[in-house]
mmCIF file of C-alpha atoms and ligand atoms in Angstrom:
data_model
loop_
_atom_site.group_PDB
_atom_site.id
_atom_site.type_symbol
_atom_site.label_atom_id
_atom_site.label_comp_id
_atom_site.label_asym_id
_atom_site.label_seq_id
_atom_site.Cartn_x
_atom_site.Cartn_y
_atom_site.Cartn_z
ATOM 1 C CA MET A 1 20.352 25.065 2.875
ATOM 2 C CA ASP A 2 16.773 25.528 1.522
ATOM 3 C CA LYS A 3 13.912 23.357 3.149
ATOM 4 C CA LYS A 4 13.718 19.402 2.893
ATOM 5 C CA ILE A 5 11.647 18.611 0.346
ATOM 6 C CA TRP A 6 9.939 14.903 1.501
ATOM 7 C CA LEU A 7 8.772 12.213 -0.619
ATOM 8 C CA SER A 8 5.666 11.862 1.003
ATOM 9 C CA SER A 9 4.934 13.663 4.575
ATOM 10 C CA PRO A 10 1.949 13.870 6.833
ATOM 11 C CA HIS A 11 -0.527 16.450 6.036
ATOM 12 C CA MET A 12 -2.512 17.237 8.665
ATOM 13 C CA GLY A 13 -6.504 18.275 7.850
ATOM 14 C CA GLY A 14 -7.212 20.930 10.770
ATOM 15 C CA ALA A 15 -10.130 18.878 12.564
ATOM 16 C CA GLU A 16 -7.617 15.947 13.860
ATOM 17 C CA MET A 17 -7.112 18.007 17.632
ATOM 18 C CA LYS A 18 -11.113 18.363 17.939
ATOM 19 C CA TYR A 19 -11.527 14.823 17.911
ATOM 20 C CA ILE A 20 -8.512 14.230 19.973
ATOM 21 C CA GLN A 21 -9.833 16.694 22.512
ATOM 22 C CA ALA A 22 -13.183 14.916 22.342
ATOM 23 C CA ALA A 23 -11.220 11.597 23.507
ATOM 24 C CA PHE A 24 -9.274 13.428 26.085
ATOM 25 C CA ASP A 25 -12.542 15.388 27.601
ATOM 26 C CA GLU A 26 -13.898 11.693 27.736
ATOM 27 C CA ASN A 27 -11.292 9.993 28.951
ATOM 28 C CA TRP A 28 -11.295 7.263 25.810
ATOM 29 C CA ILE A 29 -7.811 7.035 25.974
ATOM 30 C CA SER A 30 -7.883 3.256 25.276
ATOM 31 C CA PRO A 31 -7.441 0.746 22.055
ATOM 32 C CA LEU A 32 -11.471 1.274 21.731
ATOM 33 C CA GLY A 33 -13.560 4.018 22.032
ATOM 34 C CA PRO A 34 -15.896 6.292 20.042
ATOM 35 C CA ASN A 35 -13.295 7.561 17.620
ATOM 36 C CA VAL A 36 -12.438 3.999 16.661
ATOM 37 C CA ASN A 37 -15.836 3.315 15.488
ATOM 38 C CA GLY A 38 -16.521 6.522 13.893
ATOM 39 C CA LEU A 39 -13.257 5.973 11.508
ATOM 40 C CA GLU A 40 -14.613 2.541 10.728
ATOM 41 C CA GLN A 41 -18.011 4.154 9.504
ATOM 42 C CA ASP A 42 -16.376 7.088 7.883
ATOM 43 C CA LEU A 43 -14.187 4.504 5.944
ATOM 44 C CA GLU A 44 -17.420 1.935 5.332
ATOM 45 C CA ARG A 45 -18.943 4.751 3.828
ATOM 46 C CA PHE A 46 -16.202 6.024 1.762
ATOM 47 C CA LEU A 47 -15.517 2.736 0.170
ATOM 48 C CA ASP A 48 -19.052 2.590 -0.738
ATOM 49 C CA ALA A 49 -19.629 -1.319 -0.667
ATOM 50 C CA ASN A 50 -20.935 -3.801 1.027
ATOM 51 C CA VAL A 51 -18.100 -4.069 3.316
ATOM 52 C CA HIS A 52 -16.930 -4.046 7.012
ATOM 53 C CA VAL A 53 -13.890 -2.273 8.611
ATOM 54 C CA ALA A 54 -11.607 -3.075 11.527
ATOM 55 C CA ALA A 55 -9.498 -0.503 12.585
ATOM 56 C CA LEU A 56 -5.981 -1.942 13.777
ATOM 57 C CA SER A 57 -2.954 -0.487 15.074
ATOM 58 C CA SER A 58 -0.832 -0.897 11.459
ATOM 59 C CA GLY A 59 -1.257 -2.651 7.963
ATOM 60 C CA THR A 60 1.013 -5.309 8.902
ATOM 61 C CA ALA A 61 -0.796 -6.354 11.787
ATOM 62 C CA ALA A 62 -3.987 -6.259 9.447
ATOM 63 C CA LEU A 63 -2.130 -8.598 6.896
ATOM 64 C CA HIS A 64 -1.406 -10.520 9.765
ATOM 65 C CA LEU A 65 -4.565 -10.990 10.894
ATOM 66 C CA SER A 66 -5.863 -11.508 7.348
ATOM 67 C CA LEU A 67 -3.843 -14.899 7.189
ATOM 68 C CA ILE A 68 -4.704 -15.824 10.683
ATOM 69 C CA LEU A 69 -8.237 -15.725 9.763
ATOM 70 C CA LEU A 70 -7.784 -17.358 6.624
ATOM 71 C CA GLY A 71 -6.323 -20.552 8.671
ATOM 72 C CA ILE A 72 -3.055 -20.418 7.106
ATOM 73 C CA LYS A 73 -0.992 -23.141 8.706
ATOM 74 C CA ALA A 74 3.204 -23.459 9.106
ATOM 75 C CA GLY A 75 4.050 -24.890 5.752
ATOM 76 C CA ASP A 76 1.628 -23.456 3.504
ATOM 77 C CA TYR A 77 2.303 -21.887 0.456
ATOM 78 C CA VAL A 78 1.361 -18.141 0.237
ATOM 79 C CA ILE A 79 1.650 -16.529 -3.090
ATOM 80 C CA CYS A 80 3.014 -12.505 -2.780
ATOM 81 C CA GLN A 81 3.776 -9.597 -5.308
ATOM 82 C CA SER A 82 7.834 -9.311 -5.015
ATOM 83 C CA LEU A 83 7.974 -5.705 -5.964
ATOM 84 C CA THR A 84 6.536 -4.345 -2.756
ATOM 85 C CA PHE A 85 7.376 -3.470 0.718
ATOM 86 C CA SER A 86 8.523 -6.335 3.149
ATOM 87 C CA ALA A 87 5.653 -5.609 5.024
ATOM 88 C CA SER A 88 3.203 -7.705 2.795
ATOM 89 C CA ALA A 89 5.447 -10.817 2.875
ATOM 90 C CA ASN A 90 6.640 -10.770 6.647
ATOM 91 C CA PRO A 91 2.945 -11.817 8.032
ATOM 92 C CA ILE A 92 3.649 -14.889 5.718
ATOM 93 C CA ILE A 93 6.905 -16.072 7.814
ATOM 94 C CA TYR A 94 4.869 -14.856 10.954
ATOM 95 C CA MET A 95 2.772 -17.662 10.333
ATOM 96 C CA GLY A 96 5.605 -20.046 9.494
ATOM 97 C CA ALA A 97 4.297 -20.624 5.717
ATOM 98 C CA ILE A 98 6.134 -19.953 2.691
ATOM 99 C CA PRO A 99 5.726 -17.126 0.404
ATOM 100 C CA ILE A 100 6.362 -17.871 -3.565
ATOM 101 C CA PHE A 101 6.995 -14.439 -5.005
ATOM 102 C CA VAL A 102 5.669 -13.458 -8.368
ATOM 103 C CA ASP A 103 6.983 -11.074 -10.939
ATOM 104 C CA SER A 104 4.886 -7.625 -12.158
ATOM 105 C CA GLU A 105 3.417 -7.017 -15.223
ATOM 106 C CA LYS A 106 4.356 -4.176 -17.199
ATOM 107 C CA ASP A 107 0.947 -2.105 -17.254
ATOM 108 C CA THR A 108 0.594 -1.843 -13.561
ATOM 109 C CA TRP A 109 3.305 -3.347 -12.045
ATOM 110 C CA ASN A 110 1.728 -5.441 -10.085
ATOM 111 C CA LEU A 111 1.167 -9.526 -10.119
ATOM 112 C CA CYS A 112 1.779 -11.010 -13.597
ATOM 113 C CA PRO A 113 -1.192 -13.046 -13.992
ATOM 114 C CA ASN A 114 0.798 -15.639 -15.890
ATOM 115 C CA ALA A 115 3.428 -15.907 -12.925
ATOM 116 C CA VAL A 116 0.885 -16.259 -10.667
ATOM 117 C CA GLU A 117 -0.562 -19.459 -12.400
ATOM 118 C CA ASP A 118 3.014 -20.541 -12.589
ATOM 119 C CA ALA A 119 3.401 -20.062 -9.101
ATOM 120 C CA ILE A 120 0.215 -22.031 -8.179
ATOM 121 C CA LYS A 121 1.068 -24.968 -10.528
ATOM 122 C CA PHE A 122 4.473 -25.012 -8.773
ATOM 123 C CA GLY A 123 2.656 -25.466 -5.570
ATOM 124 C CA ILE A 124 0.156 -28.132 -6.915
ATOM 125 C CA SER A 125 3.081 -30.109 -8.381
ATOM 126 C CA LYS A 126 4.821 -30.325 -4.629
ATOM 127 C CA GLY A 127 1.128 -31.265 -3.100
ATOM 128 C CA LYS A 128 0.198 -28.033 -1.653
ATOM 129 C CA LYS A 129 -1.838 -25.978 -3.194
ATOM 130 C CA PRO A 130 -0.999 -22.179 -2.276
ATOM 131 C CA LYS A 131 -3.365 -21.245 0.418
ATOM 132 C CA ALA A 132 -3.705 -17.125 -0.465
ATOM 133 C CA ILE A 133 -3.080 -14.790 -3.121
ATOM 134 C CA ILE A 134 -1.761 -11.262 -1.407
ATOM 135 C CA ALA A 135 -2.015 -8.471 -4.376
ATOM 136 C CA VAL A 136 -0.781 -5.121 -4.078
ATOM 137 C CA SER A 137 -1.681 -1.955 -5.541
ATOM 138 C CA LEU A 138 1.451 -0.402 -5.544
ATOM 139 C CA TYR A 139 2.242 3.127 -5.488
ATOM 140 C CA GLY A 140 -1.860 3.433 -5.947
ATOM 141 C CA MET A 141 -2.176 1.643 -8.874
ATOM 142 C CA PRO A 142 -4.711 -1.074 -9.036
ATOM 143 C CA TYR A 143 -3.657 -4.631 -9.979
ATOM 144 C CA LYS A 144 -5.608 -6.306 -12.757
ATOM 145 C CA VAL A 145 -8.456 -7.385 -10.676
ATOM 146 C CA ASP A 146 -10.455 -8.786 -13.268
ATOM 147 C CA GLU A 147 -7.388 -11.375 -14.344
ATOM 148 C CA ILE A 148 -6.535 -12.000 -10.654
ATOM 149 C CA LYS A 149 -9.972 -12.531 -9.465
ATOM 150 C CA GLU A 150 -10.450 -14.883 -12.453
ATOM 151 C CA ILE A 151 -7.132 -16.927 -11.429
ATOM 152 C CA SER A 152 -8.499 -16.748 -8.093
ATOM 153 C CA GLU A 153 -12.101 -18.180 -8.402
ATOM 154 C CA ARG A 154 -10.770 -20.900 -10.949
ATOM 155 C CA TYR A 155 -8.144 -22.216 -8.732
ATOM 156 C CA GLU A 156 -10.140 -21.598 -5.251
ATOM 157 C CA ILE A 157 -7.659 -19.610 -3.320
ATOM 158 C CA PRO A 158 -8.856 -16.181 -1.640
ATOM 159 C CA VAL A 159 -7.172 -13.192 -2.472
ATOM 160 C CA ILE A 160 -5.388 -10.586 0.062
ATOM 161 C CA GLU A 161 -5.752 -7.375 -1.396
ATOM 162 C CA ASP A 162 -2.606 -5.048 -0.053
ATOM 163 C CA SER A 163 -4.243 -1.582 -0.614
ATOM 164 C CA ALA A 164 -1.857 0.244 2.412
ATOM 165 C CA GLU A 165 -0.881 2.645 -0.617
ATOM 166 C CA SER A 166 -4.178 2.751 -2.717
ATOM 167 C CA LEU A 167 -7.209 4.483 -0.259
ATOM 168 C CA GLY A 168 -9.202 6.383 -2.915
ATOM 169 C CA SER A 169 -8.012 4.508 -6.261
ATOM 170 C CA ALA A 170 -10.589 2.824 -7.762
ATOM 171 C CA TYR A 171 -10.888 -0.039 -10.670
ATOM 172 C CA LYS A 172 -13.890 0.207 -13.233
ATOM 173 C CA ASN A 173 -15.218 2.781 -10.677
ATOM 174 C CA GLN A 174 -15.158 0.563 -7.458
ATOM 175 C CA LYS A 175 -12.696 1.733 -4.687
ATOM 176 C CA CYS A 176 -9.532 -0.268 -4.110
ATOM 177 C CA GLY A 177 -9.706 -1.933 -0.608
ATOM 178 C CA THR A 178 -13.376 -3.576 -1.736
ATOM 179 C CA PHE A 179 -11.421 -6.307 -3.979
ATOM 180 C CA GLY A 180 -10.084 -9.035 -1.736
ATOM 181 C CA ASP A 181 -11.612 -11.582 -0.020
ATOM 182 C CA LEU A 182 -9.982 -9.312 2.477
ATOM 183 C CA SER A 183 -8.396 -6.435 2.246
ATOM 184 C CA VAL A 184 -6.090 -4.123 3.774
ATOM 185 C CA LEU A 185 -5.194 -0.705 4.231
ATOM 186 C CA SER A 186 -2.497 1.315 6.123
ATOM 187 C CA PHE A 187 -2.397 4.965 7.892
ATOM 188 C CA ASN A 188 1.380 4.876 8.445
ATOM 189 C CA GLY A 189 3.016 8.566 8.377
ATOM 190 C CA ASN A 190 4.129 8.332 4.868
ATOM 191 C CA LYS A 191 0.614 7.090 3.168
ATOM 192 C CA ILE A 192 -2.473 9.422 1.740
ATOM 193 C CA ILE A 193 -3.734 10.096 4.991
ATOM 194 C CA THR A 194 -2.300 9.101 8.177
ATOM 195 C CA THR A 195 -3.061 8.230 11.756
ATOM 196 C CA SER A 196 0.631 8.313 12.725
ATOM 197 C CA GLY A 197 0.507 4.655 12.707
ATOM 198 C CA GLY A 198 -2.362 2.405 11.994
ATOM 199 C CA GLY A 199 -4.272 0.207 9.283
ATOM 200 C CA ALA A 200 -7.641 -1.031 8.811
ATOM 201 C CA LEU A 201 -8.559 -4.881 7.559
ATOM 202 C CA ILE A 202 -11.391 -4.817 5.301
ATOM 203 C CA VAL A 203 -13.894 -7.926 5.196
ATOM 204 C CA LYS A 204 -17.323 -8.873 3.279
ATOM 205 C CA ASN A 205 -19.555 -9.754 6.837
ATOM 206 C CA LYS A 206 -20.281 -9.056 10.018
ATOM 207 C CA GLU A 207 -18.961 -12.278 11.379
ATOM 208 C CA PHE A 208 -15.632 -11.911 10.047
ATOM 209 C CA LYS A 209 -15.231 -8.395 11.449
ATOM 210 C CA ASN A 210 -16.176 -9.403 15.277
ATOM 211 C CA LYS A 211 -13.429 -12.171 14.886
ATOM 212 C CA ALA A 212 -11.234 -9.518 13.593
ATOM 213 C CA VAL A 213 -11.819 -7.152 16.441
ATOM 214 C CA PHE A 214 -12.081 -10.280 18.950
ATOM 215 C CA LEU A 215 -8.505 -11.456 18.195
ATOM 216 C CA SER A 216 -6.793 -7.884 17.928
ATOM 217 C CA THR A 217 -8.026 -7.655 21.395
ATOM 218 C CA GLN A 218 -6.554 -10.012 22.594
ATOM 219 C CA ALA A 219 -9.216 -13.063 22.330
ATOM 220 C CA LYS A 220 -10.801 -12.772 25.926
ATOM 221 C CA ASP A 221 -13.900 -14.839 25.982
ATOM 222 C CA ASP A 222 -17.107 -13.970 27.334
ATOM 223 C CA ALA A 223 -16.524 -14.309 31.143
ATOM 224 C CA PRO A 224 -16.267 -12.076 34.404
ATOM 225 C CA HIS A 225 -12.550 -13.485 34.186
ATOM 226 C CA TYR A 226 -9.632 -13.494 31.885
ATOM 227 C CA GLU A 227 -10.672 -16.508 30.013
ATOM 228 C CA HIS A 228 -8.969 -17.807 26.533
ATOM 229 C CA THR A 229 -9.730 -20.398 24.300
ATOM 230 C CA ASN A 230 -7.385 -18.811 21.629
ATOM 231 C CA ILE A 231 -4.314 -17.118 21.085
ATOM 232 C CA GLY A 232 -4.903 -13.164 21.179
ATOM 233 C CA TYR A 233 -3.168 -10.200 19.759
ATOM 234 C CA ASN A 234 -2.639 -6.732 20.908
ATOM 235 C CA TYR A 235 -3.492 -4.894 17.152
ATOM 236 C CA ARG A 236 -6.692 -2.816 17.553
ATOM 237 C CA MET A 237 -6.173 0.641 16.976
ATOM 238 C CA SER A 238 -5.763 3.480 19.934
ATOM 239 C CA ASN A 239 -8.995 5.892 19.870
ATOM 240 C CA ILE A 240 -6.408 9.077 20.124
ATOM 241 C CA CYS A 241 -4.690 7.621 16.794
ATOM 242 C CA ALA A 242 -8.522 7.232 15.272
ATOM 243 C CA GLY A 243 -9.022 10.756 16.026
ATOM 244 C CA ILE A 244 -6.020 11.566 13.972
ATOM 245 C CA GLY A 245 -7.818 9.589 11.294
ATOM 246 C CA ARG A 246 -11.252 10.904 11.776
ATOM 247 C CA GLY A 247 -9.563 14.410 10.882
ATOM 248 C CA GLN A 248 -8.185 12.954 7.851
ATOM 249 C CA MET A 249 -10.768 11.282 6.312
ATOM 250 C CA GLU A 250 -12.394 14.900 6.388
ATOM 251 C CA VAL A 251 -9.683 15.793 3.627
ATOM 252 C CA LEU A 252 -9.263 12.425 1.685
ATOM 253 C CA GLU A 253 -10.993 13.511 -1.177
ATOM 254 C CA LYS A 254 -8.917 16.935 -1.129
ATOM 255 C CA ARG A 255 -5.790 14.593 -0.425
ATOM 256 C CA ILE A 256 -6.474 12.502 -3.824
ATOM 257 C CA ALA A 257 -6.874 15.430 -5.885
ATOM 258 C CA LYS A 258 -3.653 16.991 -5.340
ATOM 259 C CA ARG A 259 -1.474 14.071 -5.608
ATOM 260 C CA ARG A 260 -3.106 13.311 -8.917
ATOM 261 C CA GLU A 261 -2.254 16.990 -9.733
ATOM 262 C CA ASN A 262 1.298 16.162 -8.570
ATOM 263 C CA HIS A 263 0.986 13.442 -11.138
ATOM 264 C CA ASN A 264 0.115 15.868 -13.901
ATOM 265 C CA ILE A 265 2.449 18.466 -12.787
ATOM 266 C CA TYR A 266 5.648 15.342 -13.557
ATOM 267 C CA LYS A 267 3.908 14.366 -16.726
ATOM 268 C CA ARG A 268 4.277 17.983 -18.186
ATOM 269 C CA ILE A 269 7.659 17.869 -16.880
ATOM 270 C CA PHE A 270 8.703 14.726 -18.570
ATOM 271 C CA LYS A 271 6.063 15.409 -21.933
ATOM 272 C CA ASP A 272 8.443 15.267 -24.801
ATOM 273 C CA VAL A 273 11.675 14.000 -22.229
ATOM 274 C CA GLU A 274 13.282 11.164 -24.086
ATOM 275 C CA HIS A 275 14.689 8.347 -21.431
ATOM 276 C CA PHE A 276 12.164 9.104 -19.034
ATOM 277 C CA THR A 277 8.544 7.363 -18.277
ATOM 278 C CA LEU A 278 6.365 8.474 -16.054
ATOM 279 C CA HIS A 279 4.705 5.687 -14.216
ATOM 280 C CA THR A 280 0.719 5.807 -15.338
ATOM 281 C CA GLU A 281 -2.594 4.615 -15.795
ATOM 282 C CA PRO A 282 -2.877 2.112 -18.766
ATOM 283 C CA ASP A 283 -6.237 2.951 -19.655
ATOM 284 C CA ALA A 284 -10.035 4.731 -18.285
ATOM 285 C CA ASP A 285 -10.246 1.425 -15.985
ATOM 286 C CA TYR A 286 -7.548 2.605 -13.787
ATOM 287 C CA PHE A 287 -8.131 5.493 -10.987
ATOM 288 C CA SER A 288 -4.593 5.754 -8.948
ATOM 289 C CA ASN A 289 -4.605 8.227 -5.966
ATOM 290 C CA HIS A 290 -1.074 8.194 -6.905
ATOM 291 C CA TRP A 291 0.216 8.441 -4.036
ATOM 292 C CA LEU A 292 3.777 8.538 -5.399
ATOM 293 C CA SER A 293 4.206 9.592 -8.306
ATOM 294 C CA VAL A 294 7.467 6.846 -10.071
ATOM 295 C CA VAL A 295 9.730 7.760 -13.165
ATOM 296 C CA CYS A 296 11.562 5.132 -15.234
ATOM 297 C CA ILE A 297 14.932 6.241 -16.219
ATOM 298 C CA ASN A 298 16.532 4.885 -19.145
ATOM 299 C CA PRO A 299 20.387 5.135 -18.227
ATOM 300 C CA ASN A 300 22.169 7.083 -21.145
ATOM 301 C CA GLY A 301 25.548 9.037 -20.678
ATOM 302 C CA ASP A 302 25.897 10.213 -16.919
ATOM 303 C CA ILE A 303 22.043 10.411 -16.346
ATOM 304 C CA ASN A 304 20.329 7.361 -14.470
ATOM 305 C CA SER A 305 18.346 7.003 -11.466
ATOM 306 C CA ASP A 306 20.597 7.063 -8.843
ATOM 307 C CA ALA A 307 23.134 10.164 -10.606
ATOM 308 C CA ILE A 308 19.298 12.064 -10.101
ATOM 309 C CA ARG A 309 18.810 10.793 -6.726
ATOM 310 C CA LEU A 310 22.196 12.026 -5.422
ATOM 311 C CA LYS A 311 21.633 15.403 -7.459
ATOM 312 C CA PHE A 312 18.439 16.041 -5.864
ATOM 313 C CA LEU A 313 19.920 15.299 -2.932
ATOM 314 C CA GLU A 314 22.232 18.266 -2.801
ATOM 315 C CA LYS A 315 19.138 20.032 -3.268
ATOM 316 C CA ASN A 316 17.963 18.748 -0.267
ATOM 317 C CA ILE A 317 15.142 17.099 -2.158
ATOM 318 C CA GLU A 318 14.295 13.576 -1.353
ATOM 319 C CA THR A 319 13.948 11.247 -4.206
ATOM 320 C CA ARG A 320 13.973 7.110 -3.043
ATOM 321 C CA PRO A 321 14.596 4.085 -5.898
ATOM 322 C CA ILE A 322 11.553 1.806 -6.136
ATOM 323 C CA TRP A 323 10.887 -0.982 -3.441
ATOM 324 C CA LYS A 324 13.403 -3.296 -4.284
ATOM 325 C CA PRO A 325 11.847 -6.979 -4.822
ATOM 326 C CA MET A 326 11.342 -9.391 -2.221
ATOM 327 C CA HIS A 327 12.964 -12.216 -4.149
ATOM 328 C CA LEU A 328 16.179 -10.529 -4.094
ATOM 329 C CA GLN A 329 16.184 -9.647 -0.451
ATOM 330 C CA PRO A 330 18.966 -11.676 1.683
ATOM 331 C CA VAL A 331 16.076 -12.650 4.125
ATOM 332 C CA PHE A 332 14.271 -14.113 1.353
ATOM 333 C CA LYS A 333 16.932 -15.675 -0.494
ATOM 334 C CA ASP A 334 16.025 -19.109 -1.274
ATOM 335 C CA THR A 335 12.499 -18.337 -1.923
ATOM 336 C CA PRO A 336 10.515 -19.640 -4.723
ATOM 337 C CA TYR A 337 10.058 -16.636 -7.409
ATOM 338 C CA PHE A 338 8.074 -16.715 -10.849
ATOM 339 C CA GLY A 339 8.581 -14.447 -13.483
ATOM 340 C CA SER A 340 10.940 -12.661 -16.008
ATOM 341 C CA GLY A 341 13.019 -10.324 -14.299
ATOM 342 C CA LEU A 342 10.556 -7.060 -14.781
ATOM 343 C CA SER A 343 10.601 -6.169 -11.035
ATOM 344 C CA GLU A 344 14.277 -6.188 -11.223
ATOM 345 C CA ARG A 345 14.367 -3.905 -14.209
ATOM 346 C CA LEU A 346 12.229 -1.490 -12.404
ATOM 347 C CA PHE A 347 14.719 -1.896 -9.306
ATOM 348 C CA GLU A 348 17.198 -0.687 -11.470
ATOM 349 C CA ASN A 349 15.488 2.526 -12.975
ATOM 350 C CA GLY A 350 12.825 3.272 -11.302
ATOM 351 C CA LEU A 351 13.033 6.304 -9.031
ATOM 352 C CA CYS A 352 10.063 7.677 -6.689
ATOM 353 C CA LEU A 353 9.546 11.362 -7.110
ATOM 354 C CA PRO A 354 8.174 13.928 -4.290
ATOM 355 C CA SER A 355 4.470 13.612 -4.152
ATOM 356 C CA GLY A 356 3.177 14.988 -0.708
ATOM 357 C CA SER A 357 -0.334 16.706 -0.821
ATOM 358 C CA ASN A 358 1.322 19.757 0.827
ATOM 359 C CA LEU A 359 3.870 20.463 -1.613
ATOM 360 C CA ASP A 360 3.807 24.133 -2.456
ATOM 361 C CA ALA A 361 4.827 26.640 -5.211
ATOM 362 C CA ASN A 362 8.090 27.344 -3.910
ATOM 363 C CA ASP A 363 8.805 23.282 -3.942
ATOM 364 C CA TRP A 364 7.718 22.727 -7.481
ATOM 365 C CA GLU A 365 9.989 25.477 -8.622
ATOM 366 C CA ARG A 366 12.710 23.582 -7.213
ATOM 367 C CA ILE A 367 11.644 20.120 -8.491
ATOM 368 C CA LYS A 368 11.472 21.719 -11.834
ATOM 369 C CA ASP A 369 14.746 23.520 -11.685
ATOM 370 C CA SER A 370 16.308 20.473 -10.478
ATOM 371 C CA PHE A 371 14.862 18.411 -13.948
ATOM 372 C CA ASP A 372 16.025 21.238 -16.155
ATOM 373 C CA MET A 373 19.769 21.282 -14.406
ATOM 374 C CA VAL A 374 19.518 17.250 -15.016
ATOM 375 C CA PHE A 375 17.941 17.732 -18.724
ATOM 376 C CA LYS A 376 20.545 19.945 -19.750
ATOM 377 C CA SER A 377 23.738 18.352 -18.542
HETATM 378 C C1 PLP B 401 2.791 0.982 4.264
HETATM 379 C C2 PLP B 401 2.878 -0.589 3.501
HETATM 380 C C3 PLP B 401 2.303 -1.283 4.830
HETATM 381 C C4 PLP B 401 2.403 -1.664 5.777
HETATM 382 O O1 PLP B 401 1.558 -0.811 6.304
HETATM 383 P P1 PLP B 401 2.058 -0.782 7.850
HETATM 384 O O2 PLP B 401 0.588 0.437 8.301
HETATM 385 O O3 PLP B 401 2.998 0.422 7.990
HETATM 386 O O4 PLP B 401 2.341 -1.275 8.873
HETATM 387 C C5 PLP B 401 2.269 -3.023 3.859
HETATM 388 N N1 PLP B 401 2.450 -3.037 2.499
HETATM 389 C C6 PLP B 401 2.681 -2.336 1.913
HETATM 390 C C7 PLP B 401 2.276 -2.198 0.324
HETATM 391 C C8 PLP B 401 2.793 -0.702 2.298
HETATM 392 O O5 PLP B 401 3.125 0.255 1.619
#
């Protein structure tokens, strides 16, 4: 059997061990230390905007903290994109708040502005204006930043930007991770760069960052003993993981270039192929890191996304259906939803393709051969 081709596997840059070794040498084996501060500075420099970064144990922790920082209370409504990974929505439940799921629009597959407004009006009609909008840049594609910002300002509802999949993406030359009132990154093993597990919260001022660090390190008040006037969380990033992150930051630009190159190879594969549509940037305002390349397949005879997934599995090539929308998940049944069903159709026909920055020429030959086989069948 040929070796497994993964959808997106970790791709080390080479310098990671140097930073980890430094942590060992100085005995900084804890959820704080020079690598944590260093990674935060690397990210602030990369994002190139007036932002402050707090490195945390996961993207999910960052989303949870952002809801806490916004003062979300039990029973509050929070709007969330339906087509996403469950980690975007779960923290709403941690807070005892109620998600309102919203459909995608066709250009970016992210929040549909009209459906967002419907969801806001629904909340207002129940006497509870939603307290936050969680906007995702799915698969690296920025959401409709200007439209969502306009709605957020008009109704005075803050945006939490879930950029877990879009580090390195940009909209109108501004980096993803800088658009939300609060923004979130993930460094899980499958993301464009990884710290094995980790995430970051991005905020606009130092005071918010200090608060995030305080809450993520068990909310210890300033006293010789442990004094607590707040409920704390153990959400800070470990100095070892941050060492991996520092090494990964050295190669981030290369990783983005490679994933975009992958996308161009798929563009060539599907050029002039009927029934296959690659999800691409709608216009020049959008710059996607193309974390994953995704193709939509119009079912035609025996060819459909699931048949292709199984064929590729036989060849030991991993593909995967796109995220199953949250409003279709058993755990979120009975949750309000606004939309016209686009995310459901995308779920039916979309297929995530191998997109790692470590795909080599031999992998590409196998992927191309497998598609040729499908096209000829
Ligand atoms: C990965 C991911 C998260 C969660 O990040 P973790 O670091 O795995 O907790 C949140 N939202 C989206 C869209 C993701 O893809």
